[in-house]
mmCIF file of C-alpha atoms and ligand atoms in Angstrom:
data_model
loop_
_atom_site.group_PDB
_atom_site.id
_atom_site.type_symbol
_atom_site.label_atom_id
_atom_site.label_comp_id
_atom_site.label_asym_id
_atom_site.label_seq_id
_atom_site.Cartn_x
_atom_site.Cartn_y
_atom_site.Cartn_z
ATOM 1 C CA ASP A 1 -15.969 -14.387 -14.903
ATOM 2 C CA LYS A 2 -13.879 -11.637 -15.781
ATOM 3 C CA GLY A 3 -16.904 -9.405 -16.743
ATOM 4 C CA GLY A 4 -15.746 -8.516 -19.737
ATOM 5 C CA TYR A 5 -11.952 -7.756 -19.052
ATOM 6 C CA LYS A 6 -9.101 -9.425 -20.475
ATOM 7 C CA HIS A 7 -7.549 -10.340 -17.300
ATOM 8 C CA PHE A 8 -8.920 -10.560 -13.502
ATOM 9 C CA MET A 9 -5.792 -7.996 -12.358
ATOM 10 C CA ALA A 10 -7.892 -5.212 -15.031
ATOM 11 C CA LYS A 11 -11.683 -5.898 -13.434
ATOM 12 C CA GLU A 12 -9.875 -5.795 -10.334
ATOM 13 C CA ILE A 13 -7.994 -2.674 -10.531
ATOM 14 C CA ALA A 14 -11.206 -1.047 -11.892
ATOM 15 C CA GLU A 15 -13.216 -2.352 -9.616
ATOM 16 C CA GLN A 16 -11.681 -0.676 -6.594
ATOM 17 C CA PRO A 17 -13.864 2.333 -6.643
ATOM 18 C CA GLN A 18 -17.157 -0.128 -5.956
ATOM 19 C CA VAL A 19 -15.423 -2.740 -3.572
ATOM 20 C CA LEU A 20 -14.076 0.547 -1.684
ATOM 21 C CA GLN A 21 -16.928 2.247 -1.150
ATOM 22 C CA GLY A 22 -18.642 -0.843 0.040
ATOM 23 C CA ALA A 23 -16.021 -1.359 2.801
ATOM 24 C CA LEU A 24 -16.493 2.595 3.631
ATOM 25 C CA ASN A 25 -20.424 1.389 3.775
ATOM 26 C CA HIS A 26 -19.494 -0.997 6.268
ATOM 27 C CA TYR A 27 -17.415 1.217 8.684
ATOM 28 C CA ILE A 28 -18.189 4.701 8.500
ATOM 29 C CA ASN A 29 -21.862 6.012 8.603
ATOM 30 C CA ALA A 30 -23.558 7.891 5.445
ATOM 31 C CA ASP A 31 -22.966 11.220 6.431
ATOM 32 C CA ALA A 32 -18.987 10.649 7.815
ATOM 33 C CA THR A 33 -19.505 11.559 11.401
ATOM 34 C CA ALA A 34 -19.238 8.491 13.003
ATOM 35 C CA MET A 35 -17.123 4.240 12.764
ATOM 36 C CA THR A 36 -18.670 1.254 13.227
ATOM 37 C CA LEU A 37 -15.860 -1.229 14.487
ATOM 38 C CA PRO A 38 -16.130 -4.360 16.357
ATOM 39 C CA GLN A 39 -17.247 -4.410 20.184
ATOM 40 C CA GLY A 40 -13.762 -4.461 22.426
ATOM 41 C CA LEU A 41 -11.170 -3.145 20.093
ATOM 42 C CA ASP A 42 -9.349 -1.117 23.177
ATOM 43 C CA PHE A 43 -6.777 1.217 22.530
ATOM 44 C CA THR A 44 -6.449 2.927 25.626
ATOM 45 C CA ALA A 45 -4.167 0.882 27.530
ATOM 46 C CA VAL A 46 -2.173 -0.021 24.007
ATOM 47 C CA ASN A 47 1.174 1.615 24.210
ATOM 48 C CA ARG A 48 3.188 -0.332 21.656
ATOM 49 C CA LEU A 49 1.669 -2.066 18.279
ATOM 50 C CA THR A 50 3.448 -5.190 16.499
ATOM 51 C CA MET A 51 2.393 -5.500 12.402
ATOM 52 C CA VAL A 52 3.340 -8.395 10.826
ATOM 53 C CA ALA A 53 2.539 -9.886 6.736
ATOM 54 C CA CYS A 54 4.061 -10.526 3.667
ATOM 55 C CA GLY A 55 4.341 -9.301 0.469
ATOM 56 C CA THR A 56 2.198 -6.633 -0.763
ATOM 57 C CA ALA A 57 0.104 -6.560 2.822
ATOM 58 C CA PHE A 58 3.310 -5.901 4.847
ATOM 59 C CA TYR A 59 3.657 -2.727 2.783
ATOM 60 C CA ALA A 60 0.193 -1.807 3.367
ATOM 61 C CA CYS A 61 1.387 -2.584 7.282
ATOM 62 C CA MET A 62 3.987 0.255 6.853
ATOM 63 C CA VAL A 63 1.809 2.528 5.603
ATOM 64 C CA ALA A 64 -0.087 2.411 8.562
ATOM 65 C CA LYS A 65 2.639 2.865 10.973
ATOM 66 C CA TYR A 66 2.915 6.265 9.543
ATOM 67 C CA TRP A 67 -0.702 6.609 10.120
ATOM 68 C CA PHE A 68 -0.376 4.790 13.901
ATOM 69 C CA GLU A 69 2.506 7.310 14.805
ATOM 70 C CA GLN A 70 1.340 10.618 13.337
ATOM 71 C CA LEU A 71 -2.657 10.148 14.515
ATOM 72 C CA ALA A 72 -2.912 8.030 17.254
ATOM 73 C CA GLY A 73 0.719 8.759 19.189
ATOM 74 C CA LEU A 74 1.935 4.641 19.032
ATOM 75 C CA PRO A 75 5.273 3.533 18.467
ATOM 76 C CA VAL A 76 4.526 0.729 15.564
ATOM 77 C CA GLU A 77 7.303 -1.645 14.765
ATOM 78 C CA VAL A 78 6.395 -3.211 11.439
ATOM 79 C CA ASP A 79 8.265 -7.172 10.332
ATOM 80 C CA VAL A 80 8.002 -9.095 7.664
ATOM 81 C CA ALA A 81 6.382 -12.721 8.904
ATOM 82 C CA SER A 82 9.005 -14.919 8.029
ATOM 83 C CA GLU A 83 11.713 -12.558 9.908
ATOM 84 C CA PHE A 84 9.652 -12.371 12.707
ATOM 85 C CA ARG A 85 8.691 -15.799 13.765
ATOM 86 C CA TYR A 86 11.711 -17.068 13.927
ATOM 87 C CA ARG A 87 13.454 -14.141 15.777
ATOM 88 C CA GLU A 88 11.206 -14.839 18.991
ATOM 89 C CA PRO A 89 10.991 -10.753 19.559
ATOM 90 C CA PRO A 90 10.472 -10.059 23.024
ATOM 91 C CA VAL A 91 7.039 -8.600 23.662
ATOM 92 C CA THR A 92 6.502 -6.022 26.304
ATOM 93 C CA ASP A 93 3.445 -5.265 28.005
ATOM 94 C CA GLY A 94 0.798 -3.164 26.646
ATOM 95 C CA THR A 95 1.354 -4.390 23.539
ATOM 96 C CA MET A 96 -1.252 -5.414 20.318
ATOM 97 C CA ALA A 97 -0.761 -7.163 17.745
ATOM 98 C CA ILE A 98 -1.833 -6.903 14.217
ATOM 99 C CA PHE A 99 -1.366 -9.340 11.197
ATOM 100 C CA VAL A 100 -2.459 -8.192 8.087
ATOM 101 C CA SER A 101 -3.424 -10.677 4.692
ATOM 102 C CA GLN A 102 -5.464 -11.205 2.665
ATOM 103 C CA SER A 103 -5.932 -14.500 2.422
ATOM 104 C CA GLY A 104 -5.622 -15.429 5.950
ATOM 105 C CA GLU A 105 -3.990 -18.893 5.076
ATOM 106 C CA THR A 106 -0.432 -17.336 4.388
ATOM 107 C CA ALA A 107 1.766 -19.803 6.311
ATOM 108 C CA ASP A 108 4.698 -17.397 7.934
ATOM 109 C CA THR A 109 1.850 -14.665 8.928
ATOM 110 C CA LEU A 110 0.037 -17.796 10.869
ATOM 111 C CA ALA A 111 3.117 -18.682 12.495
ATOM 112 C CA ALA A 112 3.804 -15.404 13.669
ATOM 113 C CA LEU A 113 0.289 -14.759 15.092
ATOM 114 C CA ARG A 114 0.799 -17.957 17.298
ATOM 115 C CA TYR A 115 3.914 -16.882 18.401
ATOM 116 C CA MET A 116 2.009 -13.657 19.378
ATOM 117 C CA ALA A 117 -1.066 -15.867 21.033
ATOM 118 C CA GLY A 118 -0.924 -15.304 25.105
ATOM 119 C CA LYS A 119 2.102 -12.682 25.019
ATOM 120 C CA ALA A 120 -0.043 -9.936 22.831
ATOM 121 C CA MET A 121 -2.898 -7.710 25.386
ATOM 122 C CA GLN A 122 -5.098 -8.574 21.605
ATOM 123 C CA ILE A 123 -4.527 -10.268 18.406
ATOM 124 C CA VAL A 124 -6.456 -8.527 15.445
ATOM 125 C CA SER A 125 -6.104 -9.679 12.295
ATOM 126 C CA VAL A 126 -7.406 -7.376 8.830
ATOM 127 C CA VAL A 127 -8.897 -10.014 6.497
ATOM 128 C CA ASN A 128 -10.295 -10.430 3.100
ATOM 129 C CA VAL A 129 -11.338 -14.019 4.039
ATOM 130 C CA PRO A 130 -13.536 -14.244 7.038
ATOM 131 C CA GLU A 131 -12.863 -17.900 7.412
ATOM 132 C CA SER A 132 -9.865 -18.042 7.437
ATOM 133 C CA SER A 133 -7.225 -19.780 9.847
ATOM 134 C CA ILE A 134 -5.981 -15.787 10.592
ATOM 135 C CA ALA A 135 -9.215 -14.535 11.225
ATOM 136 C CA ARG A 136 -10.659 -17.511 13.219
ATOM 137 C CA GLU A 137 -7.311 -17.022 15.744
ATOM 138 C CA SER A 138 -7.215 -13.901 16.245
ATOM 139 C CA ASP A 139 -9.258 -11.835 18.974
ATOM 140 C CA VAL A 140 -10.797 -9.550 16.768
ATOM 141 C CA ALA A 141 -11.042 -9.980 12.961
ATOM 142 C CA LEU A 142 -11.691 -6.768 10.429
ATOM 143 C CA PRO A 143 -12.632 -7.840 6.886
ATOM 144 C CA ILE A 144 -11.595 -5.435 4.352
ATOM 145 C CA LEU A 145 -14.549 -6.707 1.992
ATOM 146 C CA ALA A 146 -12.586 -7.075 -1.403
ATOM 147 C CA GLY A 147 -14.617 -9.394 -2.813
ATOM 148 C CA VAL A 148 -12.440 -12.356 -3.908
ATOM 149 C CA GLU A 149 -9.556 -11.466 -5.494
ATOM 150 C CA ILE A 150 -7.936 -14.075 -8.075
ATOM 151 C CA GLY A 151 -5.257 -11.762 -9.963
ATOM 152 C CA VAL A 152 -2.128 -13.234 -8.386
ATOM 153 C CA ALA A 153 -0.749 -9.862 -8.120
ATOM 154 C CA SER A 154 -2.456 -7.972 -5.316
ATOM 155 C CA THR A 155 -4.625 -5.275 -5.943
ATOM 156 C CA LYS A 156 -8.028 -4.152 -4.691
ATOM 157 C CA ALA A 157 -7.436 -6.030 -1.652
ATOM 158 C CA PHE A 158 -4.464 -3.519 -0.854
ATOM 159 C CA THR A 159 -6.670 -0.482 -1.359
ATOM 160 C CA CYS A 160 -9.157 -2.004 0.856
ATOM 161 C CA GLN A 161 -6.319 -3.017 3.461
ATOM 162 C CA LEU A 162 -5.339 0.270 3.482
ATOM 163 C CA THR A 163 -9.419 1.616 3.612
ATOM 164 C CA THR A 164 -9.694 -0.839 6.685
ATOM 165 C CA LEU A 165 -6.074 0.479 8.732
ATOM 166 C CA ALA A 166 -7.433 3.810 8.160
ATOM 167 C CA THR A 167 -10.540 3.703 9.956
ATOM 168 C CA LEU A 168 -8.544 1.676 12.586
ATOM 169 C CA VAL A 169 -6.250 4.160 12.909
ATOM 170 C CA LEU A 170 -8.823 7.094 13.329
ATOM 171 C CA HIS A 171 -10.558 4.516 15.864
ATOM 172 C CA ALA A 172 -7.364 4.240 17.685
ATOM 173 C CA ALA A 173 -6.748 8.303 17.387
ATOM 174 C CA ARG A 174 -10.016 8.930 18.880
ATOM 175 C CA GLN A 175 -10.021 6.690 21.636
ATOM 176 C CA ARG A 176 -6.388 7.819 22.654
ATOM 177 C CA GLY A 177 -7.990 11.737 22.739
ATOM 178 C CA ARG A 178 -5.532 12.780 19.759
ATOM 179 C CA ILE A 179 -8.195 13.796 17.610
ATOM 180 C CA ASP A 180 -11.473 16.615 18.191
ATOM 181 C CA ASP A 181 -14.466 15.911 16.371
ATOM 182 C CA ALA A 182 -13.814 18.138 13.711
ATOM 183 C CA ALA A 183 -10.919 16.685 12.844
ATOM 184 C CA LEU A 184 -12.319 13.315 12.796
ATOM 185 C CA ALA A 185 -15.345 14.257 10.868
ATOM 186 C CA ASP A 186 -12.710 16.227 7.909
ATOM 187 C CA LYS A 187 -10.694 12.811 7.756
ATOM 188 C CA LEU A 188 -14.003 10.713 7.647
ATOM 189 C CA ALA A 189 -15.595 13.023 4.750
ATOM 190 C CA ALA A 190 -11.730 12.106 3.084
ATOM 191 C CA LEU A 191 -12.023 8.797 3.101
ATOM 192 C CA ARG A 192 -15.989 8.885 1.930
ATOM 193 C CA ALA A 193 -14.295 10.833 -1.044
ATOM 194 C CA LEU A 194 -12.405 8.435 -2.059
ATOM 195 C CA PRO A 195 -13.856 6.425 -4.491
ATOM 196 C CA GLY A 196 -14.844 9.593 -6.338
ATOM 197 C CA LEU A 197 -11.275 10.014 -6.517
ATOM 198 C CA MET A 198 -10.543 6.541 -7.508
ATOM 199 C CA ASN A 199 -13.322 6.665 -10.744
ATOM 200 C CA THR A 200 -10.763 10.053 -11.987
ATOM 201 C CA ALA A 201 -7.799 8.543 -11.341
ATOM 202 C CA LEU A 202 -8.620 5.559 -13.007
ATOM 203 C CA GLY A 203 -8.827 8.256 -15.754
ATOM 204 C CA ILE A 204 -5.057 8.303 -16.406
ATOM 205 C CA GLU A 205 -4.995 4.689 -18.025
ATOM 206 C CA ASP A 206 -4.955 5.454 -21.575
ATOM 207 C CA ARG A 207 -1.663 7.726 -20.619
ATOM 208 C CA THR A 208 -0.558 4.584 -18.667
ATOM 209 C CA VAL A 209 -0.830 2.757 -21.612
ATOM 210 C CA ALA A 210 1.626 4.718 -23.461
ATOM 211 C CA LEU A 211 4.245 5.311 -21.018
ATOM 212 C CA SER A 212 4.392 1.509 -20.552
ATOM 213 C CA ARG A 213 5.247 0.906 -24.114
ATOM 214 C CA ASP A 214 8.808 3.262 -23.161
ATOM 215 C CA LEU A 215 8.792 1.115 -19.488
ATOM 216 C CA ALA A 216 9.047 -2.188 -21.218
ATOM 217 C CA GLU A 217 12.144 -1.851 -22.669
ATOM 218 C CA ALA A 218 13.539 -0.954 -19.497
ATOM 219 C CA ARG A 219 15.726 -3.699 -18.105
ATOM 220 C CA ASP A 220 16.025 -1.665 -14.448
ATOM 221 C CA ILE A 221 13.450 0.435 -12.828
ATOM 222 C CA LEU A 222 13.955 2.573 -9.816
ATOM 223 C CA PHE A 223 10.541 3.726 -7.868
ATOM 224 C CA LEU A 224 11.121 6.454 -4.743
ATOM 225 C CA GLY A 225 8.746 8.017 -2.380
ATOM 226 C CA ARG A 226 9.643 9.617 0.963
ATOM 227 C CA GLY A 227 7.127 9.116 4.178
ATOM 228 C CA ALA A 228 3.704 7.344 3.646
ATOM 229 C CA MET A 229 4.810 6.800 -0.788
ATOM 230 C CA TYR A 230 7.768 5.308 0.657
ATOM 231 C CA PRO A 231 5.821 1.860 1.114
ATOM 232 C CA LEU A 232 3.983 2.717 -1.955
ATOM 233 C CA ALA A 233 7.332 2.912 -4.179
ATOM 234 C CA LEU A 234 7.885 -0.590 -2.379
ATOM 235 C CA GLU A 235 4.272 -1.798 -3.700
ATOM 236 C CA GLY A 236 4.852 -0.601 -7.307
ATOM 237 C CA ALA A 237 7.969 -1.916 -7.283
ATOM 238 C CA LEU A 238 7.012 -5.904 -6.500
ATOM 239 C CA LYS A 239 4.194 -5.320 -8.300
ATOM 240 C CA LEU A 240 6.403 -4.481 -11.712
ATOM 241 C CA LYS A 241 8.780 -7.229 -10.801
ATOM 242 C CA GLU A 242 5.680 -9.859 -10.610
ATOM 243 C CA ILE A 243 4.000 -9.583 -13.740
ATOM 244 C CA SER A 244 6.284 -7.929 -16.205
ATOM 245 C CA TYR A 245 9.355 -9.274 -14.645
ATOM 246 C CA ILE A 246 11.194 -6.329 -15.257
ATOM 247 C CA HIS A 247 13.758 -5.587 -12.564
ATOM 248 C CA ALA A 248 12.441 -3.364 -10.430
ATOM 249 C CA GLU A 249 13.742 -1.686 -6.745
ATOM 250 C CA ALA A 250 12.314 0.981 -4.532
ATOM 251 C CA TYR A 251 13.777 3.120 -2.351
ATOM 252 C CA ALA A 252 13.048 5.726 0.552
ATOM 253 C CA SER A 253 13.989 9.256 -1.705
ATOM 254 C CA GLY A 254 16.427 10.303 0.940
ATOM 255 C CA GLU A 255 18.036 7.040 0.292
ATOM 256 C CA LEU A 256 19.138 7.742 -3.135
ATOM 257 C CA LYS A 257 23.078 9.097 -2.407
ATOM 258 C CA HIS A 258 23.581 6.467 -0.023
ATOM 259 C CA GLY A 259 23.794 4.343 -3.151
ATOM 260 C CA PRO A 260 21.198 3.524 -5.117
ATOM 261 C CA ILE A 261 22.399 7.101 -7.488
ATOM 262 C CA ALA A 262 25.151 4.821 -8.734
ATOM 263 C CA LEU A 263 22.722 2.958 -10.437
ATOM 264 C CA VAL A 264 21.250 5.898 -12.351
ATOM 265 C CA ASP A 265 21.804 6.717 -16.397
ATOM 266 C CA PRO A 266 19.366 7.348 -19.608
ATOM 267 C CA HIS A 267 18.604 3.662 -19.595
ATOM 268 C CA VAL A 268 17.089 3.085 -15.825
ATOM 269 C CA PRO A 269 13.287 5.267 -15.705
ATOM 270 C CA VAL A 270 12.975 6.218 -12.161
ATOM 271 C CA ILE A 271 9.331 6.470 -11.015
ATOM 272 C CA VAL A 272 8.717 9.429 -8.189
ATOM 273 C CA MET A 273 5.537 8.779 -6.214
ATOM 274 C CA ALA A 274 4.869 12.247 -4.380
ATOM 275 C CA PRO A 275 1.717 14.139 -4.053
ATOM 276 C CA ARG A 276 2.206 17.901 -2.884
ATOM 277 C CA ASP A 277 2.841 17.498 0.397
ATOM 278 C CA SER A 278 4.734 18.720 3.546
ATOM 279 C CA LEU A 279 8.102 16.893 1.707
ATOM 280 C CA PHE A 280 7.385 17.582 -1.503
ATOM 281 C CA GLU A 281 10.314 20.299 -1.629
ATOM 282 C CA LYS A 282 12.772 17.301 -0.534
ATOM 283 C CA THR A 283 11.768 14.910 -3.444
ATOM 284 C CA VAL A 284 12.156 17.318 -5.968
ATOM 285 C CA SER A 285 15.776 18.133 -4.929
ATOM 286 C CA ASN A 286 15.968 14.002 -5.173
ATOM 287 C CA MET A 287 14.961 14.274 -8.654
ATOM 288 C CA GLN A 288 16.956 16.844 -9.887
ATOM 289 C CA GLU A 289 19.803 14.803 -8.887
ATOM 290 C CA VAL A 290 18.390 11.924 -10.777
ATOM 291 C CA MET A 291 17.650 14.223 -13.605
ATOM 292 C CA ALA A 292 21.361 16.298 -13.033
ATOM 293 C CA ARG A 293 22.951 12.319 -14.008
ATOM 294 C CA GLY A 294 20.975 11.857 -17.038
ATOM 295 C CA GLY A 295 18.066 10.072 -15.580
ATOM 296 C CA LYS A 296 14.779 9.911 -17.079
ATOM 297 C CA VAL A 297 11.990 10.643 -14.416
ATOM 298 C CA LEU A 298 8.393 9.421 -14.408
ATOM 299 C CA LEU A 299 6.585 11.661 -12.054
ATOM 300 C CA ILE A 300 3.669 10.648 -10.191
ATOM 301 C CA THR A 301 1.909 13.817 -9.002
ATOM 302 C CA ASP A 302 -1.150 16.155 -8.507
ATOM 303 C CA SER A 303 -0.932 19.615 -10.355
ATOM 304 C CA GLN A 304 0.360 21.888 -7.388
ATOM 305 C CA GLY A 305 3.263 19.299 -7.406
ATOM 306 C CA ALA A 306 3.397 19.078 -11.540
ATOM 307 C CA ALA A 307 3.550 23.391 -11.553
ATOM 308 C CA GLU A 308 6.470 23.575 -8.614
ATOM 309 C CA ALA A 309 8.533 20.094 -10.338
ATOM 310 C CA GLY A 310 10.608 22.301 -12.090
ATOM 311 C CA ASP A 311 12.267 21.956 -16.034
ATOM 312 C CA GLY A 312 13.627 19.087 -16.705
ATOM 313 C CA VAL A 313 11.097 16.005 -16.059
ATOM 314 C CA TRP A 314 10.650 13.012 -18.277
ATOM 315 C CA GLN A 315 6.565 12.834 -18.327
ATOM 316 C CA VAL A 316 4.586 13.833 -15.390
ATOM 317 C CA LEU A 317 0.659 10.979 -14.428
ATOM 318 C CA LEU A 318 -1.343 13.412 -12.916
ATOM 319 C CA MET A 319 -3.512 12.210 -9.710
ATOM 320 C CA PRO A 320 -6.404 14.126 -8.006
ATOM 321 C CA SER A 321 -5.373 16.563 -5.270
ATOM 322 C CA ILE A 322 -5.999 15.004 -2.165
ATOM 323 C CA ASP A 323 -5.973 15.244 1.493
ATOM 324 C CA PRO A 324 -2.189 13.653 2.102
ATOM 325 C CA PHE A 325 -3.370 10.789 4.952
ATOM 326 C CA LEU A 326 -5.283 9.234 1.965
ATOM 327 C CA ALA A 327 -2.359 9.576 -0.978
ATOM 328 C CA PRO A 328 -1.244 6.264 -0.458
ATOM 329 C CA ILE A 329 -4.656 4.627 -1.065
ATOM 330 C CA LEU A 330 -4.839 7.074 -4.333
ATOM 331 C CA TYR A 331 -1.267 6.358 -5.795
ATOM 332 C CA ALA A 332 -1.547 2.647 -5.490
ATOM 333 C CA LEU A 333 -3.855 3.257 -8.998
ATOM 334 C CA PRO A 334 -1.148 4.200 -11.441
ATOM 335 C CA ALA A 335 1.583 2.062 -9.540
ATOM 336 C CA GLN A 336 -1.224 -0.957 -10.601
ATOM 337 C CA LEU A 337 -1.537 0.272 -13.833
ATOM 338 C CA LEU A 338 2.008 1.081 -15.098
ATOM 339 C CA ALA A 339 2.838 -2.605 -13.936
ATOM 340 C CA TYR A 340 -0.139 -4.273 -15.702
ATOM 341 C CA HIS A 341 0.270 -2.033 -19.414
ATOM 342 C CA THR A 342 3.814 -2.823 -18.951
ATOM 343 C CA ALA A 343 3.091 -6.519 -18.600
ATOM 344 C CA ILE A 344 0.988 -5.870 -21.252
ATOM 345 C CA ALA A 345 3.361 -4.614 -23.536
ATOM 346 C CA LYS A 346 5.845 -7.761 -22.757
ATOM 347 C CA GLY A 347 3.238 -9.554 -23.378
ATOM 348 C CA THR A 348 3.576 -11.737 -19.774
ATOM 349 C CA ASP A 349 0.936 -14.012 -17.861
ATOM 350 C CA VAL A 350 -0.690 -10.779 -15.910
ATOM 351 C CA ASP A 351 -2.904 -13.048 -13.869
ATOM 352 C CA GLN A 352 -0.517 -16.244 -13.696
ATOM 353 C CA PRO A 353 2.901 -14.879 -13.012
ATOM 354 C CA ARG A 354 5.835 -17.523 -13.583
ATOM 355 C CA ASN A 355 6.592 -19.266 -9.673
ATOM 356 C CA LEU A 356 4.093 -17.174 -8.245
ATOM 357 C CA ALA A 357 1.082 -18.870 -6.402
ATOM 358 C CA LYS A 358 -1.880 -16.463 -5.022
ATOM 359 C CA SER A 359 -1.663 -18.285 -1.521
ATOM 360 C CA VAL A 360 1.853 -18.852 -0.046
ATOM 361 C CA THR A 361 0.484 -21.645 2.571
ATOM 362 C CA VAL A 362 4.286 -23.768 2.563
ATOM 363 C CA GLU A 363 6.911 -21.613 4.083
HETATM 364 O O1 M6R B 1 -2.511 -13.695 1.598
HETATM 365 P P1 M6R B 1 -1.848 -12.411 2.192
HETATM 366 O O2 M6R B 1 -1.813 -10.851 2.001
HETATM 367 O O3 M6R B 1 -1.200 -12.929 3.539
HETATM 368 O O4 M6R B 1 -0.657 -12.684 0.757
HETATM 369 C C1 M6R B 1 0.794 -11.986 1.064
HETATM 370 C C2 M6R B 1 1.518 -11.904 0.108
HETATM 371 O O5 M6R B 1 1.907 -13.546 -0.554
HETATM 372 C C3 M6R B 1 1.056 -10.935 -1.250
HETATM 373 O O6 M6R B 1 0.710 -10.415 -0.929
HETATM 374 C C4 M6R B 1 2.091 -11.574 -2.430
HETATM 375 O O7 M6R B 1 2.917 -10.477 -2.214
HETATM 376 C C5 M6R B 1 1.004 -10.732 -4.017
HETATM 377 N N1 M6R B 1 1.346 -11.735 -4.950
HETATM 378 C C6 M6R B 1 1.721 -9.270 -3.858
HETATM 379 O O8 M6R B 1 1.183 -8.759 -5.296
#
């Protein structure tokens, strides 16, 4: 049931504030003072995390890497399952393995999990389907509680994966004595505020409809981001490719001058995902390099970022201000809306894009 929407993807984008609220109710108490995570999740003796997944779930792992390193002081290795499983990496003592999968049935991710069984201290999965193979074969399975996701392009599963991982990171930070009670309460309150901010962010939909008509004319589109926004740039490019069939690529902003800037010309829109955080100034200088070469920049930022971005930006999409920790969750929404409306403008099949399956259960 599409619930009155034209596509499952549109419904799944729109219901994110509500499903995320459900996930938050599951993991965090109402006054944002405590978390409830399954027993047996012990980070005290862990000295390394290995995170493995495919596609959008892999980008969720990439975001979590920044979080685990910065907040919990844990080194993290992230890999796509198809590479990890055949690389057969050595596993050192004190390694915890985390697998992220919406379906819980992705063949490569399951094979990577089986490789780590008996080698890692603990196998943790972050899944949407609790009775899936990946959940069943883990020591601890954390549900993301997104509800059934039908659109081939993953949307609400991504934001619920990130929310679940954010809670897990805070749990690890607390167990490892890396965060004090006041800072923890602050982060939990910020998580609790997310559904409201998402509702506000969804208010940009009309603007994305207009912008998408321009994007639909492009042959190539670049996405840029720094820090935890780099994986969001990758996710934005994947979403756009999947359903609009426009060639899109993402780069860490600082990589621009190491090659991709050669692609910039007035016909290549460059979508910059940059909340006003500690790295913003650096991103502004990358943006100026793009504009100096005639590139048209679509900047997704907050009001402070917009005020400091300077002249020459083609378009700005305004997000509400948010704790930089949680910006990757909120900024998934404009990425999804731009992909969706660009696909609509091109007339492609949004829910069943060509050549793709919802769940990749064979290699
Ligand atoms: O079910 P999984 O999360 O394991 O699926 C992983 C990928 O196949 C999936 O995220 C894919 O990249 C989506 N189509 C992205 O929108």
